[in-house]
XYZ file of C-alpha atoms in Angstrom:
223
model
C 0.018 -0.053 0.139
C 1.102 3.488 -0.780
C 0.367 6.813 1.274
C -0.029 10.134 -0.444
C 1.563 13.114 1.393
C 0.845 16.727 0.142
C 3.035 19.513 1.312
C 5.021 22.430 0.144
C 8.580 24.037 0.605
C 8.788 27.723 0.969
C 12.279 28.554 -0.533
C 11.723 32.431 -0.384
C 9.031 35.116 -0.416
C 8.760 34.661 -4.184
C 9.041 30.696 -4.375
C 6.812 28.244 -2.791
C 6.840 24.762 -4.369
C 4.036 22.125 -3.789
C 4.863 18.540 -3.871
C 3.307 15.352 -3.568
C 5.144 12.272 -2.201
C 3.914 8.791 -2.698
C 5.391 6.593 -0.387
C 5.195 2.774 0.426
C 4.117 1.780 3.883
C 7.054 -0.574 3.618
C 10.396 0.790 3.087
C 11.518 1.081 -0.645
C 15.123 1.347 -1.438
C 14.603 4.000 -4.285
C 12.591 7.197 -4.930
C 11.755 8.863 -7.958
C 11.721 12.633 -8.507
C 9.433 13.753 -11.378
C 9.973 17.406 -12.988
C 7.118 18.509 -15.184
C 7.340 20.957 -18.110
C 5.903 24.662 -18.075
C 2.512 23.354 -19.252
C 2.788 19.644 -18.885
C 2.082 18.877 -15.338
C 2.562 15.622 -13.278
C -1.068 14.828 -13.785
C -0.726 14.434 -17.534
C -0.141 11.016 -19.166
C 3.514 10.712 -19.427
C 3.866 11.322 -15.730
C 0.721 9.388 -14.695
C 1.801 6.270 -16.115
C 5.528 6.582 -15.277
C 4.286 7.083 -11.770
C 2.603 3.773 -12.094
C 5.738 2.039 -13.449
C 7.610 3.127 -10.636
C 5.020 2.099 -7.827
C 4.798 -1.364 -9.555
C 8.641 -1.607 -9.254
C 8.734 -0.727 -5.586
C 9.898 2.746 -6.201
C 8.464 5.729 -4.182
C 7.539 8.730 -6.200
C 7.798 12.625 -5.511
C 6.052 14.919 -7.702
C 7.490 18.384 -7.734
C 4.751 20.772 -8.843
C 6.355 23.825 -9.586
C 4.363 26.465 -11.428
C 6.769 29.023 -13.094
C 4.103 30.333 -15.591
C 2.240 32.132 -13.022
C 5.140 33.325 -11.189
C 5.730 37.113 -12.018
C 9.219 37.503 -10.505
C 10.275 34.258 -12.361
C 9.083 35.800 -15.611
C 11.161 39.123 -15.103
C 14.541 37.087 -14.973
C 17.105 36.405 -17.695
C 17.297 32.785 -19.045
C 20.358 31.944 -16.924
C 18.635 33.466 -13.802
C 15.478 31.382 -14.504
C 17.611 28.229 -14.928
C 19.338 28.784 -11.589
C 15.820 29.444 -10.015
C 14.388 26.218 -11.369
C 17.308 24.101 -10.075
C 17.114 25.931 -6.622
C 13.547 25.102 -6.497
C 13.995 21.400 -7.138
C 16.925 21.298 -4.920
C 15.067 22.709 -2.024
C 12.220 20.127 -2.289
C 14.596 17.138 -2.879
C 16.767 18.380 0.239
C 13.489 18.608 2.369
C 12.461 14.973 1.514
C 15.805 13.391 1.697
C 16.122 14.726 5.091
C 13.174 12.569 6.339
C 14.383 9.546 4.489
C 17.111 6.842 3.732
C 16.867 6.101 0.056
C 19.835 4.104 -1.439
C 18.816 5.283 -4.967
C 17.397 8.472 -6.661
C 15.921 8.486 -10.027
C 14.895 11.523 -12.209
C 12.149 11.864 -14.649
C 11.968 15.106 -16.449
C 10.039 16.533 -19.185
C 10.835 19.494 -21.507
C 11.887 22.599 -19.323
C 12.346 19.930 -16.326
C 15.333 18.714 -18.186
C 17.022 22.033 -17.553
C 17.521 21.490 -13.677
C 18.084 17.965 -14.557
C 20.950 18.808 -16.680
C 22.471 21.127 -13.904
C 22.446 18.481 -11.423
C 23.780 15.814 -14.027
C 26.768 18.153 -14.349
C 27.184 19.485 -10.747
C 26.073 16.388 -8.718
C 24.745 18.637 -5.950
C 22.071 16.712 -4.273
C 21.397 13.454 -5.631
C 23.006 9.916 -4.746
C 23.345 6.796 -6.873
C 21.314 8.266 -9.708
C 19.831 7.369 -13.079
C 17.655 9.430 -15.158
C 14.721 9.459 -17.890
C 14.695 12.601 -20.053
C 11.155 12.874 -21.850
C 11.350 15.569 -24.932
C 14.738 17.056 -23.590
C 15.450 20.486 -24.511
C 18.611 19.326 -26.671
C 18.804 22.479 -28.723
C 20.040 24.047 -25.425
C 23.744 23.196 -25.220
C 23.562 22.744 -21.515
C 21.027 19.915 -21.675
C 22.811 18.446 -24.785
C 26.197 18.484 -23.232
C 24.932 16.945 -19.915
C 23.482 14.027 -22.039
C 26.291 13.476 -24.212
C 28.910 13.406 -21.536
C 27.022 11.596 -18.757
C 28.422 8.715 -16.876
C 25.132 7.929 -15.293
C 22.682 5.692 -16.781
C 20.050 7.808 -18.945
C 17.169 7.153 -21.168
C 16.191 9.918 -23.631
C 12.793 9.788 -25.376
C 11.929 12.431 -28.156
C 9.522 12.613 -31.056
C 10.809 13.165 -34.542
C 8.456 16.085 -34.887
C 9.333 17.739 -31.640
C 10.679 21.299 -32.142
C 13.642 20.283 -30.249
C 14.589 17.365 -32.097
C 17.904 17.475 -33.896
C 18.895 14.368 -35.710
C 22.650 15.018 -35.510
C 22.586 15.534 -31.798
C 20.488 12.540 -31.341
C 22.775 10.537 -33.271
C 25.817 11.736 -31.464
C 24.475 10.016 -28.167
C 25.304 6.661 -29.640
C 28.691 7.368 -28.833
C 28.011 7.003 -24.996
C 26.928 3.657 -23.973
C 25.225 4.777 -20.966
C 22.476 6.824 -22.964
C 19.725 4.853 -24.492
C 17.623 6.796 -27.169
C 13.895 6.125 -28.122
C 12.589 8.254 -30.983
C 8.783 8.133 -31.500
C 7.774 8.686 -35.003
C 5.655 11.505 -36.020
C 5.278 12.573 -32.403
C 5.436 16.160 -31.280
C 6.793 17.925 -28.034
C 3.868 16.115 -26.076
C 5.023 12.705 -27.651
C 1.622 12.472 -29.159
C 0.860 12.175 -32.944
C -1.414 14.981 -33.935
C -4.669 14.017 -35.391
C -4.414 10.309 -34.304
C -5.543 9.296 -30.911
C -4.988 5.510 -31.509
C -1.509 5.954 -32.607
C -0.857 8.329 -29.801
C -1.926 5.590 -27.275
C 0.387 3.042 -29.001
C 3.101 5.547 -28.655
C 2.545 5.855 -24.985
C 2.400 2.026 -24.584
C 5.819 1.973 -26.464
C 7.393 4.858 -24.363
C 6.147 3.244 -20.852
C 7.525 -0.358 -22.109
C 10.892 1.347 -22.664
C 10.771 3.252 -19.518
C 10.080 -0.028 -17.461
C 12.729 -2.007 -19.114
C 15.164 0.949 -18.246
C 13.960 0.975 -14.627
C 14.121 -2.506 -14.204
C 17.765 -2.801 -15.458
C 19.074 0.120 -13.369
C 17.280 -0.013 -10.137
C 18.631 -1.199 -6.861
C 17.408 -4.090 -5.296
């Protein structure tokens, strides 16, 4: 059985980050932190089903429910300042949860803009331990995200559609030089990993993605 804990972290007067911690009544060794996109919340299909995959594999889940779109202070910042803000928000929530726990492994699942703080952590190794990651529609046109994936020494799964505006064939191909990076390209899928105008094909794509996510998790999880 799993318990749901709703809480928030107040980082400063401008930043309050809600989160949902889904925790097994019996101790699990691993936890997965989920970092949504700007308009793609943790309630949307990719995170909903990824949460199910984690729970079915005895991994606790933490949804970090930041909302930068409605934050006026955030919108005033430069891009580098926004990147740092996102990273600091994620770190604040992770630190708060890990203080109360003794997980042996941390997983990260991020989508879109959530891959920016993930890329920063992949490079800096600031707050996670024994980490593996799943990058959904990563912003690989951004050098910070691309370099983090290209040079990583952490097991990583990259999932992107070939009609995503961040899809760059040459950059995707370069990941083949890193044996720790697995890449899944969904044909005709957009930035939401859906095939526009074809619901049934979009559902099949979701099935394929979750199958790949589960294979990756089973291969790399502790215990």
